[in-house]
Amino acid sequence: MFSSRLLALPGVYRPQGDTQLLADALAKEDLSPAIDVLEIGTGTGALALSAAARGARVTAVDVSRRAVVTARLNALRQHLPLQVMHGDFTQRVSGRRFDVIIANPPYVPSPAEGLPTSGAARAWDAGPDGRLVIDRICASAPELLRADGGVLLMVHSAMCGPERTLKRLAQAGLAGQVTCRAQVPFGPVLRSRRAWLQRQGFTGASDEQEELVIIRAQAL
């Protein structure tokens, strides 16, 4: 599990089950000092720092200024080199290529049509089907990954349709598969909108757990 010493400013997403699932997947990848890693939506910087601790050169991006400050503070506290950038990932790292991209994007279906522009919900709300950020990552990954075997690791809820993710990645020229599935109890956000999720067909009346998946896709 992640160190309890990680700081998190108010409103910054703390490492949870999805973070740990992605960390376990990342642990299976080669992260030598010659590897360039990008984390999209770094939050506290927990995953980025895990990669940096293994010697990789890591760039982390987040749309939340508080998350950027948090990740930088955690990097200082752990004495690890970490480049943390504020803004939209497609703009901040345009023209660069990475060996590994890791992403724990917002993926919770929301009644709102668009993405929130402020507040803690930016870390989880992702539009009516939960795919507003997932689809952008699928579309952008080929231009951000090294063409000779670059790897994308992304975690999201099965509610968002893993098969849709794999199809979009294939259309973008990446070979993907689900490498892990895990059941986790509903958190406060899902419990608070349980009735809406049921009406939309995302959950059943008796569901108490959410299935998470790890998508691993590789540039051919």
Short mmCIF file of C-alpha atoms in Angstrom, two decimals:
data_model
loop_
_atom_site.label_atom_id
_atom_site.label_comp_id
_atom_site.label_asym_id
_atom_site.label_seq_id
_atom_site.Cartn_x
_atom_site.Cartn_y
_atom_site.Cartn_z
CA MET A 1 0.00 0.00 0.00
CA PHE A 2 1.01 3.61 -0.41
CA SER A 3 2.80 5.44 2.34
CA SER A 4 0.57 7.22 4.83
CA ARG A 5 3.17 9.99 4.67
CA LEU A 6 1.79 11.18 1.33
CA LEU A 7 0.37 14.67 1.67
CA ALA A 8 -2.96 15.56 0.07
CA LEU A 9 -4.27 19.11 0.01
CA PRO A 10 -8.06 19.46 0.42
CA GLY A 11 -9.85 18.32 -2.71
CA VAL A 12 -6.96 16.19 -4.02
CA TYR A 13 -7.78 12.54 -4.75
CA ARG A 14 -6.07 10.24 -2.28
CA PRO A 15 -4.75 6.82 -3.36
CA GLN A 16 -7.51 4.21 -3.23
CA GLY A 17 -8.20 0.74 -4.61
CA ASP A 18 -7.95 1.85 -8.23
CA THR A 19 -4.59 3.50 -7.54
CA GLN A 20 -3.26 0.31 -5.95
CA LEU A 21 -4.52 -1.81 -8.83
CA LEU A 22 -2.68 0.42 -11.30
CA ALA A 23 0.43 0.38 -9.10
CA ASP A 24 0.44 -3.43 -9.19
CA ALA A 25 0.24 -3.34 -12.99
CA LEU A 26 3.03 -0.77 -13.17
CA ALA A 27 5.24 -2.96 -10.98
CA LYS A 28 5.34 -5.53 -13.82
CA GLU A 29 6.77 -3.05 -16.33
CA ASP A 30 10.44 -2.31 -16.98
CA LEU A 31 11.22 1.07 -15.42
CA SER A 32 14.96 1.41 -15.82
CA PRO A 33 16.65 4.84 -15.82
CA ALA A 34 16.34 4.90 -19.62
CA ILE A 35 12.52 4.80 -19.45
CA ASP A 36 10.39 7.93 -19.85
CA VAL A 37 7.06 7.78 -18.02
CA LEU A 38 4.03 10.05 -18.25
CA GLU A 39 1.28 10.04 -15.65
CA ILE A 40 -2.00 11.64 -16.73
CA GLY A 41 -3.91 12.97 -13.72
CA THR A 42 -1.29 12.52 -11.03
CA GLY A 43 -3.28 13.55 -7.93
CA THR A 44 -0.93 13.16 -4.96
CA GLY A 45 1.79 11.90 -7.27
CA ALA A 46 1.72 8.44 -5.67
CA LEU A 47 2.09 6.48 -8.92
CA ALA A 48 4.53 8.92 -10.48
CA LEU A 49 6.72 8.74 -7.41
CA SER A 50 6.58 4.93 -7.45
CA ALA A 51 7.97 5.05 -10.98
CA ALA A 52 10.59 7.66 -10.06
CA ALA A 53 11.72 5.55 -7.11
CA ARG A 54 12.55 2.77 -9.59
CA GLY A 55 14.76 5.13 -11.58
CA ALA A 56 12.47 6.15 -14.43
CA ARG A 57 12.31 9.70 -15.75
CA VAL A 58 8.80 10.80 -14.86
CA THR A 59 6.55 13.62 -16.03
CA ALA A 60 3.21 14.08 -14.27
CA VAL A 61 0.32 16.28 -15.41
CA ASP A 62 -2.88 17.34 -13.68
CA VAL A 63 -5.61 19.90 -14.38
CA SER A 64 -5.87 20.64 -10.66
CA ARG A 65 -3.47 23.24 -9.29
CA ARG A 66 -3.84 21.73 -5.83
CA ALA A 67 -2.86 18.32 -7.19
CA VAL A 68 0.21 19.82 -8.85
CA VAL A 69 1.28 21.47 -5.60
CA THR A 70 0.59 18.26 -3.68
CA ALA A 71 2.63 16.10 -6.05
CA ARG A 72 5.53 18.55 -5.96
CA LEU A 73 5.50 18.61 -2.17
CA ASN A 74 5.45 14.82 -1.99
CA ALA A 75 8.35 14.63 -4.43
CA LEU A 76 10.34 17.03 -2.25
CA ARG A 77 9.53 15.07 0.89
CA GLN A 78 10.66 11.83 -0.75
CA HIS A 79 13.72 13.42 -2.41
CA LEU A 80 12.69 12.09 -5.81
CA PRO A 81 13.03 13.85 -9.17
CA LEU A 82 9.59 14.50 -10.64
CA GLN A 83 8.49 16.98 -13.29
CA VAL A 84 4.94 18.06 -12.46
CA MET A 85 2.98 20.19 -14.92
CA HIS A 86 -0.36 21.95 -14.60
CA GLY A 87 -2.90 21.81 -17.42
CA ASP A 88 -4.35 19.58 -20.09
CA PHE A 89 -2.04 16.67 -20.87
CA THR A 90 -2.45 16.94 -24.65
CA GLN A 91 -1.17 20.50 -24.55
CA ARG A 92 1.53 20.22 -21.89
CA VAL A 93 3.37 17.25 -23.42
CA SER A 94 2.58 17.84 -27.09
CA GLY A 95 5.43 16.65 -29.31
CA ARG A 96 6.98 14.39 -26.67
CA ARG A 97 7.08 10.60 -26.66
CA PHE A 98 7.03 8.24 -23.68
CA ASP A 99 7.87 4.59 -23.08
CA VAL A 100 5.08 4.18 -20.53
CA ILE A 101 1.89 6.17 -19.93
CA ILE A 102 -0.11 5.55 -16.77
CA ALA A 103 -3.59 6.95 -16.21
CA ASN A 104 -6.22 6.75 -13.52
CA PRO A 105 -8.64 9.13 -15.24
CA PRO A 106 -12.03 10.37 -14.07
CA TYR A 107 -14.42 7.55 -14.97
CA VAL A 108 -17.54 7.81 -12.82
CA PRO A 109 -20.72 8.35 -14.88
CA SER A 110 -22.34 11.64 -13.96
CA PRO A 111 -25.68 13.32 -14.75
CA ALA A 112 -23.71 16.37 -15.93
CA GLU A 113 -23.03 16.56 -19.66
CA GLY A 114 -19.49 17.92 -19.37
CA LEU A 115 -16.52 17.71 -17.06
CA PRO A 116 -16.49 19.75 -13.85
CA THR A 117 -14.18 22.75 -14.02
CA SER A 118 -13.41 23.01 -10.32
CA GLY A 119 -13.66 21.11 -7.06
CA ALA A 120 -12.83 17.58 -6.00
CA ALA A 121 -15.28 16.06 -8.50
CA ARG A 122 -12.77 16.77 -11.27
CA ALA A 123 -10.99 13.63 -10.08
CA TRP A 124 -13.93 11.32 -10.76
CA ASP A 125 -16.87 12.80 -12.73
CA ALA A 126 -16.58 12.01 -16.45
CA GLY A 127 -19.90 12.72 -18.14
CA PRO A 128 -23.01 10.59 -18.72
CA ASP A 129 -21.11 7.47 -19.80
CA GLY A 130 -17.94 8.06 -17.76
CA ARG A 131 -15.80 8.17 -20.89
CA LEU A 132 -15.07 11.84 -21.57
CA VAL A 133 -11.44 11.54 -20.48
CA ILE A 134 -10.97 7.85 -21.30
CA ASP A 135 -11.79 8.49 -24.96
CA ARG A 136 -9.36 11.42 -25.13
CA ILE A 137 -6.59 9.23 -23.76
CA CYS A 138 -7.38 6.48 -26.28
CA ALA A 139 -7.22 9.00 -29.13
CA SER A 140 -4.05 10.73 -27.91
CA ALA A 141 -1.98 7.73 -26.82
CA PRO A 142 -0.54 6.86 -30.27
CA GLU A 143 0.98 10.33 -30.58
CA LEU A 144 2.42 10.20 -27.06
CA LEU A 145 3.81 6.66 -26.99
CA ARG A 146 7.08 5.59 -28.52
CA ALA A 147 6.28 3.73 -31.70
CA ASP A 148 8.56 0.79 -30.86
CA GLY A 149 6.61 -0.83 -28.05
CA GLY A 150 5.38 2.05 -25.89
CA VAL A 151 2.87 0.91 -23.25
CA LEU A 152 -0.33 2.50 -21.94
CA LEU A 153 -1.65 1.35 -18.57
CA MET A 154 -5.10 2.67 -17.66
CA VAL A 155 -7.56 1.77 -14.93
CA HIS A 156 -11.28 2.42 -15.09
CA SER A 157 -14.63 1.03 -14.03
CA ALA A 158 -16.29 -1.78 -15.96
CA MET A 159 -19.31 0.54 -16.04
CA CYS A 160 -17.47 2.51 -18.75
CA GLY A 161 -17.25 -0.47 -21.10
CA PRO A 162 -13.77 -2.03 -21.32
CA GLU A 163 -14.67 -3.45 -24.73
CA ARG A 164 -15.28 0.09 -26.00
CA THR A 165 -11.86 1.11 -24.72
CA LEU A 166 -10.17 -1.82 -26.44
CA LYS A 167 -12.00 -1.06 -29.68
CA ARG A 168 -10.98 2.60 -29.62
CA LEU A 169 -7.37 1.67 -28.88
CA ALA A 170 -7.37 -0.81 -31.75
CA GLN A 171 -8.75 1.85 -34.07
CA ALA A 172 -5.89 4.09 -32.94
CA GLY A 173 -3.34 1.38 -33.78
CA LEU A 174 -2.66 -0.02 -30.31
CA ALA A 175 -2.94 -3.68 -29.30
CA GLY A 176 -4.80 -3.79 -25.99
CA GLN A 177 -6.16 -6.26 -23.49
CA VAL A 178 -7.69 -6.38 -20.03
CA THR A 179 -4.93 -7.69 -17.80
CA CYS A 180 -6.68 -7.52 -14.42
CA ARG A 181 -10.15 -7.27 -12.92
CA ALA A 182 -10.98 -6.53 -9.30
CA GLN A 183 -14.11 -5.98 -7.24
CA VAL A 184 -14.15 -3.05 -4.82
CA PRO A 185 -16.98 -1.83 -2.54
CA PHE A 186 -18.96 1.19 -3.69
CA GLY A 187 -17.41 4.38 -2.41
CA PRO A 188 -19.22 7.53 -1.26
CA VAL A 189 -19.65 8.91 -4.81
CA LEU A 190 -21.31 5.80 -6.22
CA ARG A 191 -23.46 5.39 -3.13
CA SER A 192 -24.64 8.99 -3.40
CA ARG A 193 -25.88 8.53 -6.99
CA ARG A 194 -26.97 4.89 -6.75
CA ALA A 195 -30.54 5.64 -7.86
CA TRP A 196 -29.38 7.53 -10.96
CA LEU A 197 -26.88 4.79 -11.86
CA GLN A 198 -29.64 2.20 -11.59
CA ARG A 199 -31.95 4.22 -13.84
CA GLN A 200 -29.18 4.48 -16.43
CA GLY A 201 -28.51 0.75 -16.30
CA PHE A 202 -25.00 1.00 -14.86
CA THR A 203 -25.80 -0.95 -11.69
CA GLY A 204 -28.40 -3.35 -10.38
CA ALA A 205 -30.59 -2.76 -7.35
CA SER A 206 -28.58 -5.20 -5.23
CA ASP A 207 -25.09 -4.21 -6.42
CA GLU A 208 -22.69 -3.22 -3.67
CA GLN A 209 -19.41 -3.57 -5.54
CA GLU A 210 -17.81 -2.00 -8.59
CA GLU A 211 -15.60 -3.92 -10.99
CA LEU A 212 -12.34 -2.21 -11.93
CA VAL A 213 -10.22 -3.19 -14.91
CA ILE A 214 -6.65 -2.59 -15.98
CA ILE A 215 -6.22 -1.95 -19.69
CA ARG A 216 -2.73 -2.55 -21.09
CA ALA A 217 -2.16 -1.40 -24.66
CA GLN A 218 1.05 -1.42 -26.66
CA ALA A 219 2.19 0.44 -29.75
CA LEU A 220 2.93 -1.99 -32.56
#
